[in-house]
């Protein structure tokens, strides 16, 4: 039953229950910034012409989706000249130097890294006034931080900070995750025995199944094509610590699909202990 469940419910994230170790999708190797095309298609024109609702400034998630998809709004919501910090170097970008940044929109999903699931509640907090979107280049071991502040009731991009991944509070986990997502042998070694599993019942849309998975079932049940090379994280105010647990979430933007993996550090090694679909 668990094998059947996995093959059905993981269709959004995978290309099936075979070919498990295919290369990651092209979207995960997107360039640093997608330039603003000179040939704007009709869809982009429609988006740009659509008024941004006032409610978009209440929840940051609503704002960032509009910001990433609407060129006109994006240009209005950047505090120019924009401060860009790269190590010890500091520069400013003028409005005509900015290139459209779509963030995770081309991928169709985004990722979150948490110490615990309770931190996810911060994403629904309308009182927060500072949020950081991290663009994490796992292959380069670099992190680009986009700092957003709510100024006079409106979210604005106020600065960009480029740092080495080693300085990130999630550095240990990020280094582990890149290897977990790209090395099948390492992935198998990083599975707890057993792995707690929660997923939808293929025979009942209103029911969920719970059980334990053995490491030897992973090739059939586990998700394929985990994002690697380039991932994102949104810091709504959660305070990271050198914790022994990390929750890694993949969320579909348009379809509401979600994949949750919980990792725990045991004897100085990260292990996957829980999978929720």
PDB file of C-alpha atoms in Angstrom, residues 37 39-49 69-71 102:
ATOM      1  CA  UNK A  37      13.245  40.529 -22.225  1.00  0.00           C
ATOM      2  CA  UNK A  39      10.072  40.965 -26.403  1.00  0.00           C
ATOM      3  CA  UNK A  40       7.316  41.032 -23.814  1.00  0.00           C
ATOM      4  CA  UNK A  41       4.659  38.448 -24.550  1.00  0.00           C
ATOM      5  CA  UNK A  42       0.948  39.031 -24.120  1.00  0.00           C
ATOM      6  CA  UNK A  43       0.886  37.200 -20.805  1.00  0.00           C
ATOM      7  CA  UNK A  44       3.501  39.525 -19.324  1.00  0.00           C
ATOM      8  CA  UNK A  45       1.622  42.547 -20.647  1.00  0.00           C
ATOM      9  CA  UNK A  46      -1.547  41.304 -18.964  1.00  0.00           C
ATOM     10  CA  UNK A  47       0.237  40.795 -15.655  1.00  0.00           C
ATOM     11  CA  UNK A  48       1.893  44.204 -15.796  1.00  0.00           C
ATOM     12  CA  UNK A  49      -1.443  45.863 -16.531  1.00  0.00           C
ATOM     13  CA  UNK A  69       5.688  38.424 -11.715  1.00  0.00           C
ATOM     14  CA  UNK A  70       4.947  42.106 -12.335  1.00  0.00           C
ATOM     15  CA  UNK A  71       7.699  44.203 -13.923  1.00  0.00           C
ATOM     16  CA  UNK A 102      11.727  36.403 -11.062  1.00  0.00           C
TER      17      UNK A 102
END
